[in-house]
Coordinates of N, CA, C and O in Angstrom, one line a residue:
X268 N 2.8 -81.0 -103.3 CA 3.9 -81.6 -104.1 C 4.3 -80.6 -105.1 O 3.5 -80.0 -105.9
X269 N 5.6 -80.3 -105.2 CA 6.1 -79.3 -106.1 C 6.7 -80.1 -107.3 O 7.5 -81.0 -107.1
X270 N 6.4 -79.6 -108.5 CA 7.0 -80.2 -109.7 C 8.1 -79.3 -110.2 O 7.9 -78.1 -110.4
X271 N 9.2 -79.9 -110.4 CA 10.4 -79.1 -110.9 C 10.2 -78.8 -112.3 O 9.8 -79.7 -113.1
X272 N 10.3 -77.6 -112.8 CA 10.2 -77.3 -114.2 C 11.2 -77.9 -115.0 O 12.4 -78.1 -114.6
X273 N 10.8 -78.3 -116.2 CA 11.8 -79.0 -117.1 C 12.0 -78.1 -118.3 O 11.0 -77.8 -119.0
X274 N 13.2 -77.6 -118.4 CA 13.5 -76.7 -119.5 C 14.3 -77.4 -120.6 O 15.1 -78.3 -120.3
X275 N 14.1 -76.9 -121.8 CA 14.9 -77.5 -122.9 C 16.3 -77.1 -122.8 O 16.7 -76.1 -122.2
X276 N 17.2 -77.8 -123.4 CA 18.6 -77.5 -123.4 C 18.9 -76.1 -124.1 O 19.7 -75.4 -123.7
X277 N 18.0 -75.8 -125.1 CA 18.1 -74.5 -125.8 C 17.8 -73.4 -124.8 O 18.5 -72.3 -124.8
X278 N 16.7 -73.5 -124.0 CA 16.4 -72.5 -123.1 C 17.5 -72.3 -122.0 O 17.9 -71.2 -121.7
X279 N 18.0 -73.4 -121.6 CA 19.1 -73.3 -120.6 C 20.3 -72.6 -121.2 O 20.9 -71.7 -120.5
X280 N 20.7 -72.9 -122.4 CA 21.8 -72.3 -123.1 C 21.5 -70.8 -123.3 O 22.4 -69.9 -123.0
X281 N 20.3 -70.4 -123.7 CA 20.0 -69.0 -123.8 C 20.0 -68.3 -122.5 O 20.6 -67.2 -122.4
X282 N 19.5 -68.9 -121.5 CA 19.5 -68.3 -120.1 C 21.0 -68.1 -119.6 O 21.3 -67.0 -119.0
X283 N 21.8 -69.1 -119.8 CA 23.2 -68.9 -119.4 C 23.9 -67.8 -120.2 O 24.7 -67.1 -119.6
X284 N 23.7 -67.8 -121.5 CA 24.3 -66.7 -122.3 C 23.8 -65.3 -121.9 O 24.6 -64.4 -121.8
X285 N 22.5 -65.2 -121.6 CA 22.0 -63.9 -121.1 C 22.6 -63.5 -119.8 O 23.0 -62.3 -119.6
X286 N 22.8 -64.4 -118.9 CA 23.5 -64.1 -117.7 C 24.9 -63.7 -117.9 O 25.4 -62.7 -117.3
X287 N 25.6 -64.3 -118.8 CA 27.0 -63.9 -119.1 C 27.0 -62.5 -119.7 O 27.9 -61.7 -119.4
X288 N 26.1 -62.2 -120.6 CA 26.0 -60.9 -121.2 C 25.7 -59.8 -120.1 O 26.4 -58.8 -120.1
X289 N 24.8 -60.1 -119.2 CA 24.5 -59.1 -118.1 C 25.7 -58.9 -117.2 O 26.0 -57.8 -116.9
X290 N 26.4 -59.9 -116.9 CA 27.6 -59.8 -116.1 C 28.7 -59.0 -116.8 O 29.4 -58.1 -116.3
X291 N 28.9 -59.3 -118.1 CA 29.9 -58.6 -119.0 C 29.5 -57.1 -119.1 O 30.4 -56.3 -118.9
X292 N 28.3 -56.8 -119.3 CA 27.8 -55.4 -119.3 C 28.1 -54.7 -118.0 O 28.5 -53.5 -118.0
X293 N 27.9 -55.4 -116.9 CA 28.1 -54.8 -115.6 C 29.6 -54.4 -115.4 O 29.9 -53.3 -115.0
X294 N 30.5 -55.4 -115.8 CA 31.9 -55.1 -115.7 C 32.4 -54.1 -116.7 O 33.2 -53.3 -116.4
X295 N 31.8 -54.1 -117.9 CA 32.1 -53.1 -118.9 C 31.8 -51.7 -118.4 O 32.6 -50.7 -118.6
X296 N 30.7 -51.5 -117.8 CA 30.3 -50.2 -117.2 C 31.3 -49.7 -116.3 O 31.4 -48.5 -116.1
X297 N 32.1 -50.5 -115.6 CA 33.0 -50.1 -114.6 C 34.4 -49.8 -115.2 O 35.3 -49.3 -114.5
X298 N 34.6 -50.0 -116.5 CA 35.9 -49.7 -117.1 C 36.1 -48.2 -117.2 O 35.2 -47.4 -117.4
X299 N 37.4 -47.8 -117.2 CA 37.7 -46.4 -117.3 C 37.5 -45.8 -118.7 O 37.3 -44.7 -118.9
X300 N 37.7 -46.7 -119.7 CA 37.6 -46.2 -121.1 C 36.3 -46.7 -121.8 O 36.2 -46.7 -123.0
X301 N 35.2 -46.9 -121.1 CA 34.0 -47.4 -121.6 C 33.5 -46.4 -122.8 O 33.2 -46.9 -123.9
X302 N 33.5 -45.1 -122.5 CA 33.0 -44.2 -123.5 C 33.8 -44.2 -124.7 O 33.3 -44.1 -125.8
X303 N 35.1 -44.2 -124.6 CA 36.0 -44.2 -125.7 C 35.8 -45.5 -126.6 O 35.9 -45.4 -127.8
X304 N 35.6 -46.6 -125.9 CA 35.4 -47.8 -126.6 C 34.1 -47.8 -127.4 O 34.0 -48.3 -128.6
X305 N 33.0 -47.2 -126.8 CA 31.8 -47.1 -127.5 C 31.9 -46.2 -128.7 O 31.5 -46.5 -129.8
X306 N 32.6 -45.1 -128.5 CA 32.8 -44.1 -129.6 C 33.6 -44.8 -130.8 O 33.3 -44.6 -132.0
X307 N 34.6 -45.5 -130.4 CA 35.4 -46.2 -131.4 C 34.6 -47.2 -132.2 O 34.7 -47.3 -133.4
X308 N 33.7 -48.0 -131.5 CA 32.9 -49.0 -132.1 C 31.9 -48.3 -133.0 O 31.6 -48.8 -134.1
X309 N 31.3 -47.2 -132.7 CA 30.4 -46.5 -133.5 C 31.0 -46.0 -134.8 O 30.4 -45.9 -135.9
X310 N 32.3 -45.6 -134.7 CA 33.0 -45.0 -135.9 C 33.7 -46.1 -136.7 O 34.3 -45.8 -137.7
X311 N 33.6 -47.3 -136.2 CA 34.3 -48.5 -136.9 C 33.4 -48.9 -138.0 O 32.2 -48.8 -138.0
X312 N 34.1 -49.5 -139.0 CA 33.3 -50.1 -140.2 C 32.7 -51.4 -139.9 O 32.0 -52.0 -140.7
X313 N 33.0 -52.0 -138.8 CA 32.5 -53.3 -138.4 C 31.0 -53.2 -138.0 O 30.8 -52.6 -136.9
X314 N 30.1 -53.7 -138.8 CA 28.7 -53.5 -138.5 C 28.2 -54.1 -137.2 O 27.4 -53.6 -136.6
X315 N 28.8 -55.3 -136.9 CA 28.4 -56.0 -135.7 C 28.9 -55.1 -134.5 O 28.1 -55.0 -133.5
X316 N 30.0 -54.5 -134.5 CA 30.5 -53.7 -133.4 C 29.6 -52.4 -133.3 O 29.3 -52.0 -132.2
X317 N 29.3 -51.8 -134.4 CA 28.4 -50.7 -134.4 C 27.0 -51.1 -133.7 O 26.5 -50.3 -132.9
X318 N 26.5 -52.2 -134.1 CA 25.2 -52.6 -133.6 C 25.3 -52.9 -132.1 O 24.4 -52.5 -131.3
X319 N 26.4 -53.5 -131.7 CA 26.6 -53.8 -130.2 C 26.6 -52.4 -129.5 O 26.0 -52.3 -128.4
X320 N 27.4 -51.5 -130.0 CA 27.5 -50.2 -129.3 C 26.1 -49.5 -129.3 O 25.8 -48.9 -128.3
X321 N 25.4 -49.5 -130.4 CA 24.1 -48.9 -130.4 C 23.1 -49.5 -129.4 O 22.4 -48.8 -128.8
X322 N 23.2 -50.8 -129.3 CA 22.3 -51.5 -128.4 C 22.7 -51.2 -126.9 O 21.9 -51.0 -126.1
X323 N 24.0 -51.1 -126.7 CA 24.5 -50.8 -125.4 C 24.0 -49.4 -125.0 O 23.5 -49.2 -123.9
X324 N 24.2 -48.4 -125.8 CA 23.8 -47.0 -125.4 C 22.3 -46.9 -125.4 O 21.8 -46.0 -124.7
X325 N 21.6 -47.7 -126.2 CA 20.2 -47.7 -126.1 C 19.7 -48.0 -124.7 O 18.7 -47.5 -124.2
X326 N 20.4 -48.9 -124.0 CA 20.0 -49.4 -122.7 C 20.6 -48.6 -121.6 O 20.4 -48.9 -120.4
X327 N 21.5 -47.6 -121.9 CA 22.2 -46.9 -120.9 C 21.7 -45.4 -120.9 O 21.1 -44.9 -121.8
X328 N 21.9 -44.8 -119.8 CA 21.5 -43.4 -119.6 C 22.8 -42.6 -119.8 O 23.7 -42.6 -119.0
X329 N 22.8 -41.9 -120.9 CA 24.0 -41.0 -121.2 C 23.8 -39.6 -120.6 O 22.7 -39.1 -120.7
X330 N 24.9 -39.1 -120.1 CA 24.8 -37.7 -119.7 C 24.9 -36.8 -120.9 O 25.2 -37.2 -122.0
X331 N 24.6 -35.5 -120.7 CA 24.6 -34.6 -121.9 C 25.9 -34.5 -122.7 O 25.9 -34.4 -123.9
X332 N 27.0 -34.4 -122.0 CA 28.3 -34.3 -122.7 C 28.6 -35.5 -123.5 O 29.1 -35.4 -124.6
X333 N 28.2 -36.7 -123.0 CA 28.5 -37.9 -123.7 C 27.6 -38.0 -124.9 O 28.0 -38.3 -126.0
X334 N 26.3 -37.6 -124.7 CA 25.4 -37.6 -125.9 C 25.8 -36.6 -127.0 O 25.7 -37.0 -128.2
X335 N 26.4 -35.5 -126.6 CA 26.9 -34.5 -127.6 C 28.0 -35.1 -128.4 O 28.1 -34.9 -129.6
X336 N 28.9 -35.9 -127.8 CA 30.0 -36.4 -128.5 C 29.6 -37.6 -129.4 O 30.1 -37.7 -130.5
X337 N 28.7 -38.4 -128.9 CA 28.2 -39.6 -129.7 C 27.3 -39.2 -130.8 O 27.2 -39.9 -131.8
X338 N 26.6 -38.1 -130.7 CA 25.5 -37.8 -131.7 C 26.0 -37.7 -133.1 O 25.3 -38.3 -134.0
X339 N 27.1 -37.1 -133.5 CA 27.5 -37.1 -134.9 C 27.7 -38.6 -135.5 O 27.3 -38.8 -136.6
X340 N 28.3 -39.4 -134.7 CA 28.5 -40.8 -135.1 C 27.2 -41.5 -135.3 O 26.9 -42.3 -136.3
X341 N 26.2 -41.3 -134.4 CA 24.9 -41.9 -134.5 C 24.2 -41.3 -135.7 O 23.5 -42.1 -136.4
X342 N 24.2 -40.0 -135.9 CA 23.6 -39.4 -137.1 C 24.2 -40.1 -138.4 O 23.4 -40.4 -139.3
X343 N 25.5 -40.2 -138.4 CA 26.1 -40.8 -139.6 C 25.6 -42.2 -139.9 O 25.3 -42.6 -141.0
X344 N 25.5 -43.0 -138.8 CA 24.9 -44.3 -139.0 C 23.5 -44.3 -139.4 O 23.1 -45.1 -140.3
X345 N 22.7 -43.4 -138.9 CA 21.3 -43.2 -139.3 C 21.1 -42.8 -140.7 O 20.1 -43.1 -141.3
X346 N 22.1 -42.2 -141.3 CA 22.0 -41.7 -142.7 C 22.8 -42.7 -143.7 O 22.3 -43.1 -144.7
X347 N 24.0 -43.0 -143.3 CA 24.9 -43.7 -144.2 C 25.0 -45.2 -143.8 O 25.7 -46.0 -144.5
X348 N 24.4 -45.6 -142.7 CA 24.7 -46.9 -142.2 C 23.9 -48.1 -142.9 O 23.1 -47.9 -143.7
X349 N 24.3 -49.2 -142.5 CA 23.7 -50.5 -142.8 C 22.2 -50.4 -142.4 O 21.9 -49.8 -141.3
X350 N 21.3 -51.0 -143.1 CA 19.9 -50.8 -142.8 C 19.5 -51.3 -141.4 O 18.7 -50.7 -140.8
X351 N 20.1 -52.4 -140.9 CA 19.8 -52.8 -139.6 C 20.3 -51.8 -138.5 O 19.6 -51.4 -137.6
X352 N 21.5 -51.3 -138.7 CA 22.0 -50.3 -137.8 C 21.4 -49.0 -137.8 O 21.3 -48.3 -136.8
X353 N 20.9 -48.6 -139.0 CA 20.3 -47.3 -139.1 C 19.0 -47.2 -138.3 O 18.6 -46.2 -137.7
X354 N 18.3 -48.4 -138.2 CA 17.1 -48.4 -137.4 C 17.5 -48.2 -135.9 O 16.8 -47.5 -135.2
X355 N 18.5 -48.9 -135.5 CA 19.0 -48.7 -134.1 C 19.4 -47.3 -133.8 O 19.2 -46.7 -132.8
X356 N 20.1 -46.7 -134.8 CA 20.6 -45.3 -134.6 C 19.5 -44.3 -134.6 O 19.5 -43.4 -133.8
X357 N 18.5 -44.5 -135.5 CA 17.3 -43.6 -135.5 C 16.6 -43.7 -134.2 O 16.2 -42.7 -133.6
X358 N 16.5 -44.9 -133.7 CA 15.8 -45.1 -132.4 C 16.5 -44.4 -131.3 O 15.9 -43.7 -130.5
X359 N 17.8 -44.4 -131.3 CA 18.6 -43.7 -130.3 C 18.4 -42.2 -130.4 O 18.3 -41.5 -129.4
X360 N 18.4 -41.7 -131.6 CA 18.2 -40.3 -131.8 C 16.8 -39.8 -131.4 O 16.7 -38.8 -130.8
X361 N 15.8 -40.6 -131.8 CA 14.5 -40.2 -131.6 C 14.1 -40.3 -130.1 O 13.6 -39.4 -129.5
X362 N 14.4 -41.5 -129.5 CA 14.0 -41.7 -128.1 C 15.0 -41.2 -127.2 O 14.7 -40.7 -126.1
X363 N 16.3 -41.4 -127.5 CA 17.4 -41.0 -126.6 C 17.6 -39.5 -126.6 O 18.1 -38.9 -125.7
X364 N 17.1 -38.8 -127.7 CA 17.2 -37.4 -127.8 C 16.1 -36.6 -127.1 O 16.2 -35.4 -127.1
X365 N 15.2 -37.3 -126.5 CA 14.1 -36.7 -125.8 C 14.7 -35.7 -124.8 O 15.6 -36.1 -124.0
X366 N 14.3 -34.5 -124.8 CA 14.8 -33.4 -124.0 C 16.2 -33.0 -124.4 O 16.8 -32.2 -123.7
X367 N 16.7 -33.5 -125.5 CA 18.1 -33.1 -125.9 C 18.0 -32.8 -127.4 O 19.0 -33.0 -128.1
X368 N 16.9 -32.5 -127.9 CA 16.7 -32.2 -129.3 C 17.6 -31.1 -129.8 O 18.1 -31.2 -130.9
X369 N 17.9 -30.1 -129.0 CA 18.8 -29.1 -129.4 C 20.2 -29.6 -129.7 O 20.9 -29.1 -130.5
X370 N 20.6 -30.7 -129.0 CA 22.0 -31.3 -129.3 C 21.9 -31.9 -130.7 O 22.9 -31.7 -131.5
X371 N 20.9 -32.7 -131.0 CA 20.8 -33.3 -132.3 C 20.8 -32.3 -133.4 O 21.5 -32.4 -134.4
X372 N 20.0 -31.2 -133.2 CA 19.9 -30.2 -134.2 C 21.2 -29.5 -134.4 O 21.7 -29.2 -135.5
X373 N 21.9 -29.2 -133.3 CA 23.2 -28.5 -133.3 C 24.3 -29.4 -134.1 O 25.1 -28.9 -134.8
X374 N 24.2 -30.7 -133.9 CA 25.2 -31.6 -134.6 C 24.7 -31.9 -136.0 O 25.6 -32.1 -136.9
X375 N 23.4 -32.0 -136.3 CA 23.0 -32.4 -137.6 C 23.1 -31.3 -138.6 O 23.4 -31.5 -139.8
X376 N 22.9 -30.0 -138.2 CA 22.9 -28.9 -139.1 C 24.2 -28.8 -139.9 O 24.1 -28.7 -141.1
X377 N 25.4 -28.8 -139.2 CA 26.6 -28.7 -140.1 C 26.8 -30.0 -140.9 O 27.4 -29.8 -142.0
X378 N 26.3 -31.1 -140.5 CA 26.5 -32.3 -141.3 C 25.5 -32.3 -142.5 O 25.8 -33.0 -143.5
X379 N 24.4 -31.6 -142.4 CA 23.4 -31.6 -143.4 C 23.9 -31.2 -144.8 O 23.6 -31.8 -145.8
X380 N 24.8 -30.1 -144.9 CA 25.3 -29.7 -146.1 C 26.2 -30.8 -146.8 O 26.2 -30.9 -148.0
X381 N 26.9 -31.5 -146.0 CA 27.8 -32.6 -146.5 C 26.9 -33.7 -147.1 O 27.2 -34.3 -148.1
X382 N 25.8 -34.0 -146.4 CA 24.8 -35.0 -146.9 C 24.2 -34.5 -148.3 O 24.1 -35.3 -149.2
X383 N 23.9 -33.2 -148.4 CA 23.3 -32.7 -149.6 C 24.3 -32.8 -150.8 O 23.9 -33.0 -151.9
X384 N 25.6 -32.6 -150.5 CA 26.6 -32.6 -151.5 C 26.8 -34.0 -152.2 O 27.2 -34.1 -153.3
X385 N 26.4 -35.0 -151.5 CA 26.5 -36.4 -152.0 C 25.7 -36.6 -153.3 O 26.1 -37.4 -154.1
X386 N 24.5 -36.0 -153.3 CA 23.6 -36.2 -154.4 C 23.3 -37.7 -154.6 O 23.2 -38.2 -155.7
X387 N 23.2 -38.4 -153.5 CA 23.0 -39.8 -153.5 C 21.5 -40.1 -153.1 O 21.1 -39.6 -152.0
X388 N 20.8 -40.8 -153.9 CA 19.4 -41.0 -153.6 C 19.1 -41.7 -152.3 O 18.1 -41.4 -151.6
X389 N 20.0 -42.6 -152.0 CA 19.8 -43.4 -150.7 C 20.0 -42.5 -149.5 O 19.3 -42.6 -148.5
X390 N 21.0 -41.7 -149.6 CA 21.3 -40.8 -148.5 C 20.2 -39.8 -148.4 O 19.7 -39.5 -147.3
X391 N 19.7 -39.2 -149.5 CA 18.6 -38.3 -149.5 C 17.4 -38.9 -148.8 O 16.7 -38.2 -148.1
X392 N 17.1 -40.1 -149.2 CA 15.9 -40.8 -148.7 C 16.0 -41.0 -147.2 O 15.1 -40.7 -146.4
X393 N 17.1 -41.5 -146.7 CA 17.3 -41.7 -145.3 C 17.3 -40.4 -144.5 O 16.8 -40.3 -143.4
X394 N 17.9 -39.4 -145.1 CA 17.9 -38.0 -144.5 C 16.5 -37.5 -144.4 O 16.1 -37.0 -143.4
X395 N 15.7 -37.7 -145.5 CA 14.3 -37.2 -145.4 C 13.5 -37.9 -144.4 O 12.8 -37.3 -143.6
X396 N 13.7 -39.2 -144.2 CA 13.0 -40.0 -143.2 C 13.4 -39.5 -141.8 O 12.5 -39.3 -140.9
X397 N 14.7 -39.3 -141.6 CA 15.2 -38.9 -140.3 C 14.6 -37.5 -140.0 O 14.1 -37.2 -138.8
X398 N 14.7 -36.6 -140.9 CA 14.2 -35.2 -140.7 C 12.7 -35.2 -140.4 O 12.2 -34.4 -139.7
X399 N 11.9 -36.2 -141.1 CA 10.5 -36.3 -140.8 C 10.3 -36.7 -139.3 O 9.5 -36.1 -138.6
X400 N 11.0 -37.8 -138.9 CA 10.9 -38.3 -137.6 C 11.3 -37.3 -136.5 O 10.7 -37.2 -135.4
X401 N 12.3 -36.5 -136.8 CA 12.8 -35.5 -135.9 C 11.9 -34.2 -135.9 O 12.1 -33.3 -135.1
X402 N 11.1 -34.1 -137.0 CA 10.3 -32.9 -137.2 C 11.1 -31.6 -137.4 O 10.7 -30.6 -136.8
X403 N 12.1 -31.7 -138.2 CA 12.9 -30.5 -138.5 C 12.5 -29.9 -139.8 O 13.0 -30.2 -140.9
X404 N 11.5 -29.1 -139.8 CA 10.8 -28.6 -141.0 C 11.7 -27.8 -141.9 O 11.7 -27.9 -143.1
X405 N 12.6 -26.9 -141.3 CA 13.4 -26.1 -142.2 C 14.4 -26.9 -142.9 O 14.7 -26.6 -144.1
X406 N 15.0 -27.9 -142.3 CA 15.9 -28.7 -143.0 C 15.2 -29.6 -144.0 O 15.7 -29.8 -145.1
X407 N 14.0 -30.1 -143.7 CA 13.3 -30.9 -144.6 C 12.9 -30.1 -145.9 O 13.0 -30.6 -147.0
X408 N 12.6 -28.8 -145.7 CA 12.2 -27.9 -146.8 C 13.5 -27.7 -147.7 O 13.3 -27.8 -148.9
X409 N 14.6 -27.5 -147.1 CA 15.9 -27.4 -147.9 C 16.2 -28.7 -148.7 O 16.5 -28.6 -149.9
X410 N 16.0 -29.8 -148.1 CA 16.2 -31.1 -148.7 C 15.2 -31.3 -149.9 O 15.6 -31.7 -151.0
X411 N 14.0 -31.0 -149.7 CA 13.0 -31.2 -150.7 C 13.2 -30.2 -151.9 O 13.0 -30.6 -153.0
X412 N 13.7 -29.0 -151.6 CA 14.0 -28.1 -152.7 C 15.1 -28.7 -153.5 O 15.1 -28.6 -154.8
X413 N 16.1 -29.2 -152.9 CA 17.3 -29.9 -153.6 C 16.8 -31.0 -154.4 O 17.2 -31.2 -155.5
X414 N 15.9 -31.9 -153.8 CA 15.4 -33.0 -154.6 C 14.6 -32.6 -155.8 O 14.7 -33.2 -156.9
X415 N 13.7 -31.6 -155.6 CA 12.8 -31.1 -156.7 C 13.7 -30.6 -157.8 O 13.3 -30.8 -159.0
X416 N 14.8 -29.9 -157.6 CA 15.6 -29.3 -158.6 C 16.7 -30.2 -159.2 O 17.4 -29.8 -160.1
X417 N 16.7 -31.5 -158.8 CA 17.7 -32.4 -159.2 C 17.5 -32.8 -160.6 O 16.4 -32.9 -161.1
X418 N 18.6 -33.2 -161.3 CA 18.5 -33.7 -162.7 C 18.3 -35.3 -162.6 O 18.0 -35.9 -163.6
X419 N 18.5 -35.9 -161.4 CA 18.4 -37.3 -161.3 C 16.9 -37.6 -161.0 O 16.4 -37.2 -160.0
X420 N 16.3 -38.4 -161.8 CA 14.9 -38.7 -161.7 C 14.6 -39.4 -160.4 O 13.5 -39.3 -159.8
X421 N 15.5 -40.2 -159.9 CA 15.3 -41.0 -158.6 C 15.3 -40.0 -157.4 O 14.5 -40.2 -156.5
X422 N 16.0 -39.0 -157.5 CA 16.0 -37.9 -156.4 C 14.7 -37.1 -156.5 O 14.1 -36.8 -155.5
X423 N 14.3 -36.8 -157.8 CA 13.1 -36.1 -157.9 C 11.9 -36.9 -157.4 O 11.0 -36.4 -156.8
X424 N 12.0 -38.2 -157.6 CA 11.0 -39.1 -157.0 C 10.9 -39.0 -155.5 O 9.8 -39.2 -154.9
X425 N 12.0 -38.8 -154.9 CA 12.0 -38.6 -153.4 C 11.1 -37.4 -153.1 O 10.3 -37.4 -152.2
X426 N 11.3 -36.3 -153.8 CA 10.5 -35.1 -153.6 C 9.0 -35.4 -153.8 O 8.2 -35.1 -152.9
X427 N 8.7 -36.1 -154.9 CA 7.3 -36.4 -155.2 C 6.7 -37.2 -154.1 O 5.6 -37.0 -153.6
X428 N 7.4 -38.3 -153.7 CA 6.9 -39.2 -152.7 C 6.7 -38.6 -151.4 O 5.7 -38.7 -150.7
X429 N 7.7 -37.8 -150.9 CA 7.6 -37.3 -149.6 C 6.7 -36.1 -149.5 O 6.0 -35.9 -148.5
X430 N 6.6 -35.3 -150.5 CA 5.6 -34.2 -150.5 C 4.2 -34.7 -150.6 O 3.3 -34.0 -150.0
X431 N 3.9 -35.8 -151.3 CA 2.6 -36.3 -151.3 C 2.2 -37.0 -150.1 O 1.1 -37.0 -149.6
X432 N 3.2 -37.7 -149.5 CA 2.9 -38.6 -148.3 C 2.9 -37.9 -147.0 O 2.2 -38.2 -146.1
X433 N 3.8 -36.9 -146.9 CA 4.0 -36.2 -145.6 C 3.8 -34.7 -145.8 O 3.9 -34.2 -146.9
X434 N 3.8 -34.0 -144.6 CA 3.7 -32.6 -144.6 C 5.0 -32.0 -144.8 O 5.7 -31.6 -143.8
X435 N 5.5 -31.9 -146.0 CA 6.9 -31.3 -146.2 C 6.7 -29.9 -146.6 O 6.6 -29.4 -147.5

């Protein structure tokens, strides 16, 4: 005797929504302007669109040229972004950049000076965290020197915290 499973209406709703998302993703992958739409969403100020694009590319396999184009937008979100989105962006850089570290370094290095010019403690902190995760010692050293020599005590605190806590 087989007993038919009894699911709650909430489970049925979630399962139906998940099916719709998977079908939509399948059809979206087949569009001609998929990459342009993702790039537009990443550069958009709409945080929900950024998060959707970051989750989409997290689950997709990007080729090298696509990764090169998307990397500056992803770096920008990882440094300047909303706290929820910066976690998704960091994850994409750290995990998605596997075997493509040279692309991230190539794109981050020219952006680095612009981040330093901000003299913003939040940007400096996020940049320090990203540089730690990516293990970019020479850029970390430059950032820590900038923090150490700052007139802003909050920025100096970043230097103190990171040099005590990590191998900077």
